[in-house]
CSV table of C-alpha atoms in Angstrom, one decimal:
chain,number,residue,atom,x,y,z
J,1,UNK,CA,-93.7,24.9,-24.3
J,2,UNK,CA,-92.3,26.1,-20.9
J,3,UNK,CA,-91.5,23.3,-19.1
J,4,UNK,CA,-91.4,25.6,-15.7
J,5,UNK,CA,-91.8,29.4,-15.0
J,6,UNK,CA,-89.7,30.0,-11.5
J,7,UNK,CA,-90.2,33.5,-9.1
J,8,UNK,CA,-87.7,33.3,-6.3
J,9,UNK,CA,-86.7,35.6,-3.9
J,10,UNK,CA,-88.9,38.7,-2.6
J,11,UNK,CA,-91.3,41.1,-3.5
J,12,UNK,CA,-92.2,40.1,-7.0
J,13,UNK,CA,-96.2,40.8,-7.7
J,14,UNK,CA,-97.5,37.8,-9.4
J,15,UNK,CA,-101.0,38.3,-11.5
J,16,UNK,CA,-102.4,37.5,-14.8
J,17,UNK,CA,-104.5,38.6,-17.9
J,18,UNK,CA,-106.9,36.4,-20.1
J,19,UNK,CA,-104.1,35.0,-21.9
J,20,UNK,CA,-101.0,35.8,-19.8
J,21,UNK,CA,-99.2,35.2,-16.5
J,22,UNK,CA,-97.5,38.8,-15.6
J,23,UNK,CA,-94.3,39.0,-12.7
J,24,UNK,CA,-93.2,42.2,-12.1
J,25,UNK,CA,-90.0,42.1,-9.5
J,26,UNK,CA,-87.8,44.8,-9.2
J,27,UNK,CA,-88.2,47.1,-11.7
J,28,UNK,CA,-88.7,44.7,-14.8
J,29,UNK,CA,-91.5,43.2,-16.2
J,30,UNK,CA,-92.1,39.8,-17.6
J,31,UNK,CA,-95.0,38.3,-19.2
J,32,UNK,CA,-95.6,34.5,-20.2
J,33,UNK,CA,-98.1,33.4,-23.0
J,34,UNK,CA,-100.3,30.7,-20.5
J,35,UNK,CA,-100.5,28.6,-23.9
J,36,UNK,CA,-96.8,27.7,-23.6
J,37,UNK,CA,-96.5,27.2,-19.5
J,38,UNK,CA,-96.8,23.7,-17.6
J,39,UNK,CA,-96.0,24.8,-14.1
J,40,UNK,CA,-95.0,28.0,-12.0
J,41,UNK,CA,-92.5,27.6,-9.0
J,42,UNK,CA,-93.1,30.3,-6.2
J,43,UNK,CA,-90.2,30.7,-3.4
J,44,UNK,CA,-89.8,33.2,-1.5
J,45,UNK,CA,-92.3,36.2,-0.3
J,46,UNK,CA,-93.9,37.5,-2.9
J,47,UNK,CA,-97.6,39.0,-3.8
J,48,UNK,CA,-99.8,36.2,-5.7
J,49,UNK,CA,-103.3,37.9,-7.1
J,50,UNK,CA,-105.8,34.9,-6.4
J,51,UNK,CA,-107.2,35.3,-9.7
J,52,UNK,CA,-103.9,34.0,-10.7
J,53,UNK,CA,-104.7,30.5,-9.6
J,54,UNK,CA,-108.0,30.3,-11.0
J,55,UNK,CA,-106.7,30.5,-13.9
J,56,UNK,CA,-103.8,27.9,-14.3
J,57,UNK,CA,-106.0,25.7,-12.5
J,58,UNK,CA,-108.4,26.2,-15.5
J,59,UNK,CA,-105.8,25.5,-18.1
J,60,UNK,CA,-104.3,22.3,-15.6
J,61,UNK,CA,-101.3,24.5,-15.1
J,62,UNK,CA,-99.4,23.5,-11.7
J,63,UNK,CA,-98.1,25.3,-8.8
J,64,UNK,CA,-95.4,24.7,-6.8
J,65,UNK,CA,-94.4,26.5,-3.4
J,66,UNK,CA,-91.0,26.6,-1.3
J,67,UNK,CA,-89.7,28.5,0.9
J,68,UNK,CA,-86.9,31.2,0.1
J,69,UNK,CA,-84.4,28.5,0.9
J,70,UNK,CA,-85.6,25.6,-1.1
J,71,UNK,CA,-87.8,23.9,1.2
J,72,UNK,CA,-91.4,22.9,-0.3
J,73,UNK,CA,-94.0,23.8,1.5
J,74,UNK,CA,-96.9,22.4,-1.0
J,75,UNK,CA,-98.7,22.7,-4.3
J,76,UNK,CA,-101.6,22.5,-6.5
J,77,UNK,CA,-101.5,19.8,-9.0
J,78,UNK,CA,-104.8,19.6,-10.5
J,79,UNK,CA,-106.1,16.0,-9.8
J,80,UNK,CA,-108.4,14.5,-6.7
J,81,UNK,CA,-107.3,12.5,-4.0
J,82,UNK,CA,-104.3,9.9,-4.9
J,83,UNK,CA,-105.6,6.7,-6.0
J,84,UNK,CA,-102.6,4.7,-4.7
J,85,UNK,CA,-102.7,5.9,-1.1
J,86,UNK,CA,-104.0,3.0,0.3
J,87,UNK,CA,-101.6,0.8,-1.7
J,88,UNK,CA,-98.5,2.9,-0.9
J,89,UNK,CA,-99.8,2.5,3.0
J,90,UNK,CA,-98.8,-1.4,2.6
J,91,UNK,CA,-95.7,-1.2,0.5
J,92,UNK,CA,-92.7,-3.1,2.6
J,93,UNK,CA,-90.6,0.0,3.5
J,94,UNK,CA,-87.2,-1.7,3.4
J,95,UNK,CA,-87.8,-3.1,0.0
J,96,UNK,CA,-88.7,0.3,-1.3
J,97,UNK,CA,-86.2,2.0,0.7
J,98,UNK,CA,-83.2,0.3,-0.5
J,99,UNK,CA,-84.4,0.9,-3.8
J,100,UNK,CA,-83.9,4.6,-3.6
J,101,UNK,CA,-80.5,4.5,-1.7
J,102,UNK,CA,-79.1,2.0,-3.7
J,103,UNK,CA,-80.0,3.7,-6.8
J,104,UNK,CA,-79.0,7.4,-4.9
J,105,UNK,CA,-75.4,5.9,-4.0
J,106,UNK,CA,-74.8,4.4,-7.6
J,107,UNK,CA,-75.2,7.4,-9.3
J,108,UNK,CA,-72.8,9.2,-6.6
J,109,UNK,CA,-70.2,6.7,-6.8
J,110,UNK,CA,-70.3,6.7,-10.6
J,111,UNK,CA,-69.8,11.1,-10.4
J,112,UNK,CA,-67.2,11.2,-7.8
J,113,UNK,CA,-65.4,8.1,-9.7
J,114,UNK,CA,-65.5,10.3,-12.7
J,115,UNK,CA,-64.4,13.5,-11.3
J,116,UNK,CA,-61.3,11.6,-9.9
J,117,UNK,CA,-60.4,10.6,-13.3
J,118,UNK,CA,-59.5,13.9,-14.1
J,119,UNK,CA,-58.2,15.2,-10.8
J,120,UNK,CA,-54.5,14.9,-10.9
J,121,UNK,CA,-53.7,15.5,-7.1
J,122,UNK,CA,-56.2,12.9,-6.3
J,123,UNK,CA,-60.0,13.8,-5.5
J,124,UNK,CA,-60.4,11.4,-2.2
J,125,UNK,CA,-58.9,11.3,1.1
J,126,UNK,CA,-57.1,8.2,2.6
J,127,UNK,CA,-60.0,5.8,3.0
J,128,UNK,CA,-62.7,7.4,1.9
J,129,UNK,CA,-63.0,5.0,-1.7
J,130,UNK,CA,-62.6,2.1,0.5
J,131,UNK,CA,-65.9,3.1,2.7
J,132,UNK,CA,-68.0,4.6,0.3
J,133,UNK,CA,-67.3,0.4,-2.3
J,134,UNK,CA,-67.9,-1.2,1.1
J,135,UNK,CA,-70.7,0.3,2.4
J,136,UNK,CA,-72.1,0.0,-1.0
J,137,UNK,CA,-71.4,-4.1,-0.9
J,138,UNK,CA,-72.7,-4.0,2.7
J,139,UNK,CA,-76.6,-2.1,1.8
J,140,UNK,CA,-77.3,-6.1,0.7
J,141,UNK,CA,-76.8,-7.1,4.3
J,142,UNK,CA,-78.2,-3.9,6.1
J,143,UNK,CA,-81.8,-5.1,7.5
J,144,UNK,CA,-83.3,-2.8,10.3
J,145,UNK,CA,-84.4,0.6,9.4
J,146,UNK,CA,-81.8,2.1,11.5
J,147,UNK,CA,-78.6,0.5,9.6
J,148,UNK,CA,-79.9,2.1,6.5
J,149,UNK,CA,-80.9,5.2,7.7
J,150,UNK,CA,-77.3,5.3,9.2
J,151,UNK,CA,-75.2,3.7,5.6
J,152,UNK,CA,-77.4,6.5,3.8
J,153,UNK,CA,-76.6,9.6,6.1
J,154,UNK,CA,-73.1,8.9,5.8
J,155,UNK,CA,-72.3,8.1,2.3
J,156,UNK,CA,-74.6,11.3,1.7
J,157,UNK,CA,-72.8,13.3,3.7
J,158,UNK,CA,-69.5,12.0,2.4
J,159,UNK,CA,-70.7,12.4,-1.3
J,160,UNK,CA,-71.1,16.1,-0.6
J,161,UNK,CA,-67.7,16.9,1.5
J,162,UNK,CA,-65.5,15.6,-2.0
J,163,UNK,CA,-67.7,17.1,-4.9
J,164,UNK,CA,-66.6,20.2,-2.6
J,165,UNK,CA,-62.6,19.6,-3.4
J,166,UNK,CA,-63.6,20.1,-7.0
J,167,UNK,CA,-65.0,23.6,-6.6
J,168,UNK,CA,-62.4,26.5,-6.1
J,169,UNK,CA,-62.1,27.5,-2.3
J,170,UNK,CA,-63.2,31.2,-3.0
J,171,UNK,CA,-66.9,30.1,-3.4
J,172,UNK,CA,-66.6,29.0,0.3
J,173,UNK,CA,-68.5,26.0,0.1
J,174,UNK,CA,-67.5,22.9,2.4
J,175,UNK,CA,-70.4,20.4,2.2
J,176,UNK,CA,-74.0,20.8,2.1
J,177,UNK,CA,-75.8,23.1,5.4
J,178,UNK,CA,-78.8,24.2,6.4
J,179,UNK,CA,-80.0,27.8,5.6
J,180,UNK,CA,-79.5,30.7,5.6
J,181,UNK,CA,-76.0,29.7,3.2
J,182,UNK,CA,-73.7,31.5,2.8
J,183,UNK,CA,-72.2,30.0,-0.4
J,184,UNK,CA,-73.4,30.2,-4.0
J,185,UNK,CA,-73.1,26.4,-4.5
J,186,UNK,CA,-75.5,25.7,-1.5
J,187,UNK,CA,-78.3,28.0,-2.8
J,188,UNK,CA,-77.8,26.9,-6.2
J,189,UNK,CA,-78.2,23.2,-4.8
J,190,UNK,CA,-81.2,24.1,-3.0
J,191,UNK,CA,-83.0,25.9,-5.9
J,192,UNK,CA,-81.9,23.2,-8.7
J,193,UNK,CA,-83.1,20.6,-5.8
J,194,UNK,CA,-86.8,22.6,-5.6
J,195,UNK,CA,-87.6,22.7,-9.3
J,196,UNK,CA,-86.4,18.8,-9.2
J,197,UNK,CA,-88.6,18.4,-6.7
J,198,UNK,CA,-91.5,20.2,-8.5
J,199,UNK,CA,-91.3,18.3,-11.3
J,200,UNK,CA,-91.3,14.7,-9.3
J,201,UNK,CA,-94.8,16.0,-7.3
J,202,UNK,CA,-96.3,16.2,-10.8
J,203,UNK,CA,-95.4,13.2,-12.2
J,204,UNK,CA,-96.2,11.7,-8.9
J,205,UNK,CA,-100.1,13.2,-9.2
J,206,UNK,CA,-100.5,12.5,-12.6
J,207,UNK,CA,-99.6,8.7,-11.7
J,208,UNK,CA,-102.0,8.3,-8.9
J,209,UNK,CA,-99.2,8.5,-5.6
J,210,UNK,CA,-99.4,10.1,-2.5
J,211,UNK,CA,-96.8,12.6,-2.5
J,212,UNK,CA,-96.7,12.1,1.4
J,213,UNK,CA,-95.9,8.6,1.8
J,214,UNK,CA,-92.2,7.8,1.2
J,215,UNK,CA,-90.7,4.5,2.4
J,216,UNK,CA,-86.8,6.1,3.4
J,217,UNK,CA,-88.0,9.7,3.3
J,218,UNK,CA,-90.5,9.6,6.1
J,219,UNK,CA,-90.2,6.3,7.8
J,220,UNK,CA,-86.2,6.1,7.9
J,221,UNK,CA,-84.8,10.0,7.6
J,222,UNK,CA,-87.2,12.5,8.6
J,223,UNK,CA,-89.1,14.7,5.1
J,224,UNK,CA,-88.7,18.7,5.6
J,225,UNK,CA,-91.8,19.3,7.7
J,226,UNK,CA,-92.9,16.4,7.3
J,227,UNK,CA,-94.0,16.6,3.6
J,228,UNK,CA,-93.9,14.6,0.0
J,229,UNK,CA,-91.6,12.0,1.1
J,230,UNK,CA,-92.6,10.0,-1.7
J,231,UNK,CA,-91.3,12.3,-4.1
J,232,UNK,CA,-87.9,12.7,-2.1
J,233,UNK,CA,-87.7,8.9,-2.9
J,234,UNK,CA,-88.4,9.2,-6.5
J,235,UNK,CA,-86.1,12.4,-6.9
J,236,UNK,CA,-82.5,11.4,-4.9
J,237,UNK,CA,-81.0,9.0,-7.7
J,238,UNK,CA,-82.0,12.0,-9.9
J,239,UNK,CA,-80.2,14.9,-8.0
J,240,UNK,CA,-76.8,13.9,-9.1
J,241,UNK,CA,-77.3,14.2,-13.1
J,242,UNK,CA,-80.2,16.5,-13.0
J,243,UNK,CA,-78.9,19.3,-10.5
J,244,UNK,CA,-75.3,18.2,-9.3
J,245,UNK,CA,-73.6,17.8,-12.6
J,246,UNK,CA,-74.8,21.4,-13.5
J,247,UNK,CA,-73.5,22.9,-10.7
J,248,UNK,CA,-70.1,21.8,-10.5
J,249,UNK,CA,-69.9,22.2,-14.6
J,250,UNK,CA,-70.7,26.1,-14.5
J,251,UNK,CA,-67.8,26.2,-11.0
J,252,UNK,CA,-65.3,24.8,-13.5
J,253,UNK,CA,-66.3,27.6,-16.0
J,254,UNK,CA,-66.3,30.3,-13.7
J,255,UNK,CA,-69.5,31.4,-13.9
J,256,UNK,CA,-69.8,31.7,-10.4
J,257,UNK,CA,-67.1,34.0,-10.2
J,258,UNK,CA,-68.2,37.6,-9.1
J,259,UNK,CA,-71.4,36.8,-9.7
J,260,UNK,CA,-73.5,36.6,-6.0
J,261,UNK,CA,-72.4,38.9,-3.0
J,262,UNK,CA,-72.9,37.6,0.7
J,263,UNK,CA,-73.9,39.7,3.8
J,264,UNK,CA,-76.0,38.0,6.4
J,265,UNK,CA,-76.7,35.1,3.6
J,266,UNK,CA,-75.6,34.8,0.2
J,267,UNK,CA,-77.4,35.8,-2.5
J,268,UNK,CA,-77.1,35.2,-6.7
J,269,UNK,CA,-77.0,37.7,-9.4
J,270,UNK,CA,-79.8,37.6,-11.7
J,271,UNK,CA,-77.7,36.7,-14.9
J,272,UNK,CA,-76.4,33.7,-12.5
J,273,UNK,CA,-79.9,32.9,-11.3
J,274,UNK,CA,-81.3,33.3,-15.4
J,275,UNK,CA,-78.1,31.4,-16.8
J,276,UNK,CA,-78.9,28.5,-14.5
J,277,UNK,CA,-82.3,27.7,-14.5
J,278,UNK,CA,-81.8,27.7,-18.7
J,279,UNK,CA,-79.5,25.0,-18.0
J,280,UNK,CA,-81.6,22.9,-15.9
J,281,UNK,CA,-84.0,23.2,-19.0
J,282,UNK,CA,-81.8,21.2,-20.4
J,283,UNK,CA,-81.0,18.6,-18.0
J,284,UNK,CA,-84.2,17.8,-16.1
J,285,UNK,CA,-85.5,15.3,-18.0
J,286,UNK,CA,-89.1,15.5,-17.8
J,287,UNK,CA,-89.9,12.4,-20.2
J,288,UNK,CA,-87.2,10.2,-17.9
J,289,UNK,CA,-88.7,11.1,-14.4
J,290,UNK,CA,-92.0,10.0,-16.0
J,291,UNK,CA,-90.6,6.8,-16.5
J,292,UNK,CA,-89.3,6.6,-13.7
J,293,UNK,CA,-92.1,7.7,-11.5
J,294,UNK,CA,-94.4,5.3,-13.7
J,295,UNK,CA,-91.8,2.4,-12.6
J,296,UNK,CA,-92.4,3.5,-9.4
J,297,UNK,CA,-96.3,3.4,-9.4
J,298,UNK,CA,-96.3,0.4,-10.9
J,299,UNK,CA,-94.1,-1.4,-8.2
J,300,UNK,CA,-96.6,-0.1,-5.8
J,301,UNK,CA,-99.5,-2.1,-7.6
J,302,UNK,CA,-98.0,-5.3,-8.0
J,303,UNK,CA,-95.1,-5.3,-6.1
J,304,UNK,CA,-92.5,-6.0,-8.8
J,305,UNK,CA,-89.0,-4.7,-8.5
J,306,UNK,CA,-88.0,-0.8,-8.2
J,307,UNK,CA,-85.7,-0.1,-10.8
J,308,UNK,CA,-84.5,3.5,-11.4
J,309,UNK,CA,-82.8,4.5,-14.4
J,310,UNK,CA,-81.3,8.4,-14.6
């Protein structure tokens, strides 16, 4: 089984046969037994034959679509209308909320910690360990919607600046942007964080949520356009071991090196872009986010504790 077929970038033409999905993209031609798929990821601008969807819609195959950059802009999922909206409508935001960022900032803390282990000139600046512990000891204090949206921006934002200190300069990445990038790290982050994100929005359907209604994505930091902040939730704990880890493991065996070129944005060689996405074969855990996302659904119906375990 194929856990995911991805198409990124332009101009690919996207059909199928009885049997088979067919993606011919510059020059090359690849076919994929629909027996052996479970979901297709579109981003980008490409040319998608109709017929196409009628088909892994008969066979409860999902689509996912984002923009070039990442960004997901919706998705067919092959179930009827979410039979937990209404529940989700009356969870208590904080509650929820600090379920994800504590969870988010755990997993952070736990990465960084271990990438200083091994970091003889020291991986943090003056300080920085000092406010990431505290403002982890304060979240249990933090009460308005505001004072967490404000603890999670930062220790997010500070998260991202030291991973960077572990990746050599030449890949010119600094912290985490908005598009276009111009870094291979940044794309790479933004295409592991998309087929994350796909996977989340199934598991999400198949347990009965509304992908729409998050309690910190949504209600306390604002969901890209406005879209699946529930699975935003459900997915930032996740991004660290899932996407992060992969990242910074293929920078420290240069397999970055040489392999994108940059002109008004950067852009990944296909042996990069293939070599990767086997990788995240390997560490999205499809059968953990179902746990997880079950967890989740569950809290929603009865209103026990979140717990997230990645």
């Amino acid at each position: 089984m194929i856990p995911w077929v991805t198409v990124w970038g332009y101009g690919a033409e996207i059909k199928s046969t009885r049997d088979s999905l067919i993606v011919r993209q510059k020059g090359s031609t690849t076919q994929y037994p629909l027996d052996d798929m479970r979901h297709l990821l579109i981003a980008g601008g490409h040319s998608l034959h109709t017929s196409v969807l009628e088909r892994l819609a008969d066979r409860g195959i999902a689509v996912s679509f984002f923009t070039a950059h990442g960004k997901p802009v919706g998705g067919i999922y092959g179930k009827g209308a979410p039979s937990l909206a209404s529940q989700q409508r009356d969870i208590p935001i904080h509650k929820f909320a600090m379920a994800s960022i504590r969870s988010s900032l755990d997993e952070r803390l736990r990465y960084i910690n271990e990438l200083a282990e091994f970091d003889p000139e020291g991986l943090y600046f003056k300080g920085e360990f000092d406010i990431l512990t505290a403002a982890r000891e304060e979240l249990e204090y933090l009460i308005t919607l505001p004072e967490i949206g404000r603890a999670f921006s930062l220790t997010k934002t500070m998260y991202y600046e030291i991973i960077g200190r572990k990746l050599p300069k030449v890949l010119g990445y600094r912290r985490r942007c908005q598009p276009p990038f111009m870094d291979p790290v940044n794309v790479m982050m933004s295409h592991g964080y998309a087929v994350l994100y796909a996977n989340f929005a199934l598991a999400c359907t198949g347990a009965g949520l509304d992908l729409s209604r998050g309690a910190l994505y949504g209600e306390i930091v604002s969901a890209p356009g406005g879209r699946g902040g529930c699975v935003l939730d459900l997915m930032e704990p996740a991004t660290v071991s899932m996407v992060d880890r992969v990242i910074i493991q293929m920078a420290a065996e240069g397999r970055l090196d040489g392999a994108y070129e940059v002109t008004t944005r950067c852009l990944l060689s296909n042996e990069l872009k293939e070599e990767f996405m086997k990788r995240l074969h390997g560490s999205i855990n499809i059968t953990l986010i179902e746990e997880n996302v079950n967890r989740y659904a569950e809290s929603v119906k009865d209103g026990r504790d979140i717990v997230f375990h990645y």
